Amino acid sequence: MTTNSPETNHRNTRSLLFALLIGALMLILTLCAALTITPSIAGTFVGVSSPTARPLSWSVAEIAKPTYTPALVVHPLSWSVAEIAKPTFTPYPLPAFTSTPEDPPTSIPSPTNTSSPLTMNIVEDSGGAASGAQIYSSKPLNSVQSYSGGKYILVSISQQHLTAYENDQVVYSFIASTGMGNSTRIGTFSVLDKIPNAYGATWNIWMPNWLGIYWAGSLEDGIHALPILPSGDRLWSGYLGTPISFGCVVLGVDESLQLYNWVDVGTPVVIKW
């Protein structure tokens, strides 16, 4: 068995310590190098792959409100009930009178006398009462015709309405207009005559579908259609249902024709308030 001398052991110990020292220094240098390079590399990767997070913050900013321009809105059609005041009635102006009446327009048929015993004449304005047509008759004034049929006519001044009955059944019911200022007479009368187109010389107007019912002096009041002026226009058109006439009972054009064709001479006519 071989043993080392104390000097040899001492040399070996120093060599081992020196080697350990060198190794420790190398380890320290390696760690320092690693600590220097790692943050730089880490920062490079952080900057590329994931942005640096910043703390959240807020502030109040004043932003101008945009100007509003309303768009055109199309509303659906709708309706409602409105209360509109009834217009004030203004009588239709009458034509100027002349001492010699004008000839009727060619579009207005002349009156005929095929079935009536009355003679129709165009006469001067006699200045009589403002009512009806001026007719010369060979019969006594206000003569009552005998009648045995079941027809009769009822005129209501307060309601401005005419109702025709036959055997107590309503045949016709029409809006009517009576005389201004209560100039239509109240009472029980009868149809005295039927004339297709009567002429009112006092006002130079034609009155179609004439049904004479009573006499007012030398003039006869009756039931007829809206009068025709020399111009061809209808006097009082649009005012039916309002007292507008000079005493007669005025009906619409179609209504007066229906009544004219239905009624008989002698048919009773009752006019009440």
Tab-separated table of C-alpha atoms in Angstrom:
chain	number	residue	atom	x	y	z
A	1	MET	CA	0.000	0.000	0.000
A	2	THR	CA	1.352	3.361	-1.129
A	3	THR	CA	0.874	6.556	0.891
A	4	ASN	CA	1.492	10.165	-0.119
A	5	SER	CA	3.774	12.356	1.768
A	6	PRO	CA	2.458	15.429	3.585
A	7	GLU	CA	3.909	17.726	0.961
A	8	THR	CA	2.133	15.923	-1.839
A	9	ASN	CA	-1.172	16.140	0.003
A	10	HIS	CA	-0.692	19.825	0.550
A	11	ARG	CA	-0.078	20.394	-3.167
A	12	ASN	CA	-3.172	18.453	-4.133
A	13	THR	CA	-5.298	20.457	-1.727
A	14	ARG	CA	-4.116	23.752	-3.204
A	15	SER	CA	-4.795	22.529	-6.761
A	16	LEU	CA	-8.331	21.531	-5.761
A	17	LEU	CA	-9.043	24.891	-4.111
A	18	PHE	CA	-7.661	26.703	-7.161
A	19	ALA	CA	-9.882	24.663	-9.468
A	20	LEU	CA	-12.887	25.348	-7.277
A	21	LEU	CA	-12.090	29.054	-7.293
A	22	ILE	CA	-11.766	29.120	-11.076
A	23	GLY	CA	-15.068	27.246	-11.406
A	24	ALA	CA	-16.801	29.672	-9.057
A	25	LEU	CA	-15.540	32.638	-11.031
A	26	MET	CA	-16.725	31.061	-14.290
A	27	LEU	CA	-20.123	30.422	-12.767
A	28	ILE	CA	-20.388	34.026	-11.559
A	29	LEU	CA	-19.401	35.379	-14.969
A	30	THR	CA	-21.975	33.119	-16.664
A	31	LEU	CA	-24.725	34.283	-14.338
A	32	CYS	CA	-23.840	37.944	-14.906
A	33	ALA	CA	-23.881	37.484	-18.644
A	34	ALA	CA	-27.205	35.703	-18.426
A	35	LEU	CA	-28.759	38.482	-16.320
A	36	THR	CA	-27.542	41.123	-18.794
A	37	ILE	CA	-28.868	39.421	-21.960
A	38	THR	CA	-32.196	37.998	-20.666
A	39	PRO	CA	-34.038	41.321	-19.978
A	40	SER	CA	-33.142	42.615	-23.447
A	41	ILE	CA	-34.421	39.464	-25.117
A	42	ALA	CA	-37.463	39.405	-22.925
A	43	GLY	CA	-38.212	43.031	-23.759
A	44	THR	CA	-37.860	42.293	-27.466
A	45	PHE	CA	-40.416	39.457	-27.304
A	46	VAL	CA	-42.768	41.485	-25.168
A	47	GLY	CA	-42.658	44.415	-27.574
A	48	VAL	CA	-43.440	42.202	-30.559
A	49	SER	CA	-45.994	39.713	-29.311
A	50	SER	CA	-47.848	41.547	-26.566
A	51	PRO	CA	-48.059	45.341	-26.307
A	52	THR	CA	-47.214	46.985	-23.047
A	53	ALA	CA	-50.389	47.302	-20.985
A	54	ARG	CA	-51.239	50.836	-19.912
A	55	PRO	CA	-53.432	51.765	-17.030
A	56	LEU	CA	-57.043	52.776	-17.907
A	57	SER	CA	-57.886	56.449	-17.699
A	58	TRP	CA	-60.879	58.710	-18.608
A	59	SER	CA	-61.710	62.345	-19.122
A	60	VAL	CA	-64.730	64.487	-20.026
A	61	ALA	CA	-64.694	65.972	-23.529
A	62	GLU	CA	-67.091	68.646	-24.858
A	63	ILE	CA	-68.351	67.640	-28.319
A	64	ALA	CA	-70.662	69.963	-30.304
A	65	LYS	CA	-74.212	68.599	-30.784
A	66	PRO	CA	-74.895	67.897	-34.482
A	67	THR	CA	-77.462	70.104	-36.196
A	68	TYR	CA	-80.778	68.240	-36.702
A	69	THR	CA	-82.444	68.548	-40.067
A	70	PRO	CA	-85.922	67.013	-39.910
A	71	ALA	CA	-86.742	64.634	-42.717
A	72	LEU	CA	-89.949	64.931	-44.709
A	73	VAL	CA	-92.495	62.728	-42.981
A	74	VAL	CA	-95.366	61.432	-45.088
A	75	HIS	CA	-98.409	60.948	-42.867
A	76	PRO	CA	-101.138	58.514	-43.829
A	77	LEU	CA	-104.460	59.928	-44.961
A	78	SER	CA	-106.906	60.523	-42.126
A	79	TRP	CA	-110.236	62.247	-41.529
A	80	SER	CA	-112.069	63.883	-38.696
A	81	VAL	CA	-115.397	65.562	-38.055
A	82	ALA	CA	-115.261	69.351	-37.964
A	83	GLU	CA	-117.994	71.760	-36.964
A	84	ILE	CA	-118.261	74.475	-39.608
A	85	ALA	CA	-120.579	77.407	-39.160
A	86	LYS	CA	-123.438	77.560	-41.629
A	87	PRO	CA	-122.903	80.466	-44.064
A	88	THR	CA	-125.157	83.474	-43.755
A	89	PHE	CA	-127.800	83.441	-46.450
A	90	THR	CA	-127.574	86.259	-48.963
A	91	PRO	CA	-130.453	86.273	-51.480
A	92	TYR	CA	-129.434	85.898	-55.085
A	93	PRO	CA	-129.528	89.317	-56.787
A	94	LEU	CA	-132.527	89.661	-59.088
A	95	PRO	CA	-132.118	90.896	-62.654
A	96	ALA	CA	-132.924	94.486	-63.484
A	97	PHE	CA	-136.491	94.998	-64.685
A	98	THR	CA	-137.443	96.634	-67.941
A	99	SER	CA	-140.762	98.024	-69.086
A	100	THR	CA	-140.815	95.416	-71.854
A	101	PRO	CA	-139.796	91.932	-70.671
A	102	GLU	CA	-136.947	90.318	-72.522
A	103	ASP	CA	-137.553	87.292	-74.697
A	104	PRO	CA	-136.734	84.052	-72.877
A	105	PRO	CA	-133.471	82.281	-73.796
A	106	THR	CA	-133.792	79.856	-76.662
A	107	SER	CA	-132.826	76.997	-74.317
A	108	ILE	CA	-135.959	77.576	-72.202
A	109	PRO	CA	-139.134	76.023	-73.662
A	110	SER	CA	-142.141	78.284	-74.034
A	111	PRO	CA	-145.165	77.426	-71.867
A	112	THR	CA	-147.848	75.274	-73.424
A	113	ASN	CA	-151.580	75.178	-72.851
A	114	THR	CA	-152.546	71.775	-74.206
A	115	SER	CA	-154.371	70.605	-71.068
A	116	SER	CA	-154.868	73.742	-68.954
A	117	PRO	CA	-157.829	76.116	-69.369
A	118	LEU	CA	-155.590	79.002	-68.211
A	119	THR	CA	-154.013	81.360	-70.701
A	120	MET	CA	-150.387	82.236	-70.022
A	121	ASN	CA	-149.348	85.788	-70.830
A	122	ILE	CA	-146.147	87.771	-70.458
A	123	VAL	CA	-147.351	91.022	-68.878
A	124	GLU	CA	-145.932	94.274	-67.599
A	125	ASP	CA	-144.839	94.566	-63.961
A	126	SER	CA	-148.041	95.753	-62.299
A	127	GLY	CA	-146.360	96.574	-58.981
A	128	GLY	CA	-148.487	93.987	-57.171
A	129	ALA	CA	-147.488	91.785	-54.248
A	130	ALA	CA	-144.207	89.931	-54.598
A	131	SER	CA	-145.470	86.413	-55.183
A	132	GLY	CA	-145.996	83.733	-57.834
A	133	ALA	CA	-146.620	83.885	-61.554
A	134	GLN	CA	-148.794	86.448	-63.292
A	135	ILE	CA	-151.547	84.477	-65.026
A	136	TYR	CA	-154.846	85.586	-66.546
A	137	SER	CA	-157.563	83.058	-65.733
A	138	SER	CA	-161.191	82.737	-66.746
A	139	LYS	CA	-161.933	81.038	-63.385
A	140	PRO	CA	-162.896	82.846	-60.159
A	141	LEU	CA	-159.910	83.527	-57.930
A	142	ASN	CA	-159.244	80.929	-55.210
A	143	SER	CA	-161.824	78.567	-56.648
A	144	VAL	CA	-161.631	75.141	-55.004
A	145	GLN	CA	-161.360	72.167	-57.321
A	146	SER	CA	-163.489	69.124	-56.503
A	147	TYR	CA	-161.332	66.076	-55.828
A	148	SER	CA	-162.211	62.558	-54.763
A	149	GLY	CA	-158.766	60.888	-54.993
A	150	GLY	CA	-156.599	59.779	-52.099
A	151	LYS	CA	-153.699	62.168	-52.734
A	152	TYR	CA	-152.723	65.244	-50.718
A	153	ILE	CA	-149.657	67.421	-50.097
A	154	LEU	CA	-148.375	68.687	-46.728
A	155	VAL	CA	-145.945	71.637	-46.551
A	156	SER	CA	-144.184	72.435	-43.247
A	157	ILE	CA	-142.791	75.972	-43.033
A	158	SER	CA	-140.896	75.340	-39.763
A	159	GLN	CA	-139.194	72.248	-41.197
A	160	GLN	CA	-138.886	73.578	-44.774
A	161	HIS	CA	-140.199	70.265	-46.043
A	162	LEU	CA	-142.835	68.935	-48.440
A	163	THR	CA	-144.426	65.494	-48.065
A	164	ALA	CA	-146.798	63.896	-50.593
A	165	TYR	CA	-149.280	61.239	-49.439
A	166	GLU	CA	-151.501	58.771	-51.237
A	167	ASN	CA	-153.996	56.775	-49.181
A	168	ASP	CA	-152.155	58.006	-46.062
A	169	GLN	CA	-148.888	56.478	-47.291
A	170	VAL	CA	-145.828	58.669	-47.910
A	171	VAL	CA	-145.050	58.804	-51.623
A	172	TYR	CA	-142.508	61.657	-51.714
A	173	SER	CA	-140.536	63.533	-49.043
A	174	PHE	CA	-138.593	66.557	-50.326
A	175	ILE	CA	-136.574	69.457	-48.890
A	176	ALA	CA	-138.375	72.681	-49.801
A	177	SER	CA	-138.024	76.449	-49.461
A	178	THR	CA	-140.933	78.734	-48.605
A	179	GLY	CA	-141.256	82.508	-48.761
A	180	MET	CA	-138.982	84.990	-47.018
A	181	GLY	CA	-140.553	86.879	-44.114
A	182	ASN	CA	-143.354	84.292	-43.744
A	183	SER	CA	-144.774	85.345	-47.108
A	184	THR	CA	-146.138	81.840	-47.775
A	185	ARG	CA	-149.775	81.644	-46.678
A	186	ILE	CA	-150.879	79.068	-44.077
A	187	GLY	CA	-154.085	77.125	-44.720
A	188	THR	CA	-155.759	74.375	-46.754
A	189	PHE	CA	-155.741	74.857	-50.519
A	190	SER	CA	-155.731	72.697	-53.649
A	191	VAL	CA	-153.857	72.427	-56.911
A	192	LEU	CA	-155.638	74.912	-59.176
A	193	ASP	CA	-153.587	74.402	-62.342
A	194	LYS	CA	-150.576	72.614	-63.819
A	195	ILE	CA	-148.297	74.499	-66.244
A	196	PRO	CA	-145.053	72.963	-67.570
A	197	ASN	CA	-143.179	76.286	-67.487
A	198	ALA	CA	-144.751	79.411	-65.971
A	199	TYR	CA	-143.366	82.900	-66.502
A	200	GLY	CA	-142.969	85.438	-63.674
A	201	ALA	CA	-143.016	88.819	-65.393
A	202	THR	CA	-142.380	90.697	-62.139
A	203	TRP	CA	-138.856	89.261	-61.974
A	204	ASN	CA	-138.374	88.047	-65.568
A	205	ILE	CA	-137.920	84.446	-64.489
A	206	TRP	CA	-139.286	81.079	-65.640
A	207	MET	CA	-140.702	78.596	-63.109
A	208	PRO	CA	-140.737	75.002	-64.424
A	209	ASN	CA	-143.269	72.392	-63.253
A	210	TRP	CA	-145.726	74.989	-61.987
A	211	LEU	CA	-148.540	73.904	-59.634
A	212	GLY	CA	-150.753	76.862	-58.711
A	213	ILE	CA	-152.233	76.590	-55.202
A	214	TYR	CA	-153.748	79.989	-54.233
A	215	TRP	CA	-154.127	83.568	-55.428
A	216	ALA	CA	-152.572	86.593	-53.739
A	217	GLY	CA	-154.355	89.520	-55.327
A	218	SER	CA	-153.800	89.340	-59.073
A	219	LEU	CA	-150.829	86.959	-58.682
A	220	GLU	CA	-150.848	83.234	-58.074
A	221	ASP	CA	-148.535	81.417	-55.654
A	222	GLY	CA	-147.604	77.842	-56.363
A	223	ILE	CA	-145.136	74.986	-56.101
A	224	HIS	CA	-142.369	74.903	-58.716
A	225	ALA	CA	-138.716	74.111	-59.445
A	226	LEU	CA	-135.802	76.472	-58.878
A	227	PRO	CA	-136.474	79.444	-61.205
A	228	ILE	CA	-134.465	80.020	-64.378
A	229	LEU	CA	-132.920	83.444	-64.982
A	230	PRO	CA	-132.547	84.942	-68.479
A	231	SER	CA	-128.884	83.876	-68.346
A	232	GLY	CA	-129.955	80.253	-67.902
A	233	ASP	CA	-128.695	80.056	-64.298
A	234	ARG	CA	-130.872	78.688	-61.511
A	235	LEU	CA	-132.031	81.300	-59.009
A	236	TRP	CA	-131.418	80.304	-55.334
A	237	SER	CA	-129.425	77.227	-56.328
A	238	GLY	CA	-127.700	75.793	-53.245
A	239	TYR	CA	-130.106	77.384	-50.730
A	240	LEU	CA	-132.937	74.848	-50.619
A	241	GLY	CA	-134.087	74.250	-47.052
A	242	THR	CA	-134.003	77.998	-46.286
A	243	PRO	CA	-136.867	80.509	-46.760
A	244	ILE	CA	-135.775	82.180	-50.007
A	245	SER	CA	-138.766	82.648	-52.316
A	246	PHE	CA	-141.264	85.484	-52.796
A	247	GLY	CA	-144.092	83.313	-51.434
A	248	CYS	CA	-144.032	80.132	-53.527
A	249	VAL	CA	-142.919	76.682	-52.388
A	250	VAL	CA	-139.661	75.879	-54.237
A	251	LEU	CA	-138.314	72.365	-54.874
A	252	GLY	CA	-135.263	70.932	-56.579
A	253	VAL	CA	-135.471	70.355	-60.346
A	254	ASP	CA	-135.859	66.558	-60.236
A	255	GLU	CA	-138.112	66.636	-57.169
A	256	SER	CA	-140.510	69.169	-58.696
A	257	LEU	CA	-140.777	67.104	-61.885
A	258	GLN	CA	-141.675	63.969	-59.908
A	259	LEU	CA	-144.351	65.845	-57.953
A	260	TYR	CA	-145.689	67.515	-61.127
A	261	ASN	CA	-146.130	64.164	-62.882
A	262	TRP	CA	-147.778	62.593	-59.814
A	263	VAL	CA	-150.210	65.290	-58.659
A	264	ASP	CA	-153.717	65.879	-60.013
A	265	VAL	CA	-155.546	69.150	-60.446
A	266	GLY	CA	-157.696	69.449	-57.319
A	267	THR	CA	-155.217	67.608	-55.028
A	268	PRO	CA	-155.484	69.189	-51.540
A	269	VAL	CA	-152.449	71.172	-50.330
A	270	VAL	CA	-152.104	71.830	-46.593
A	271	ILE	CA	-149.564	74.470	-45.541
A	272	LYS	CA	-148.831	74.672	-41.831
A	273	TRP	CA	-146.253	76.324	-39.642
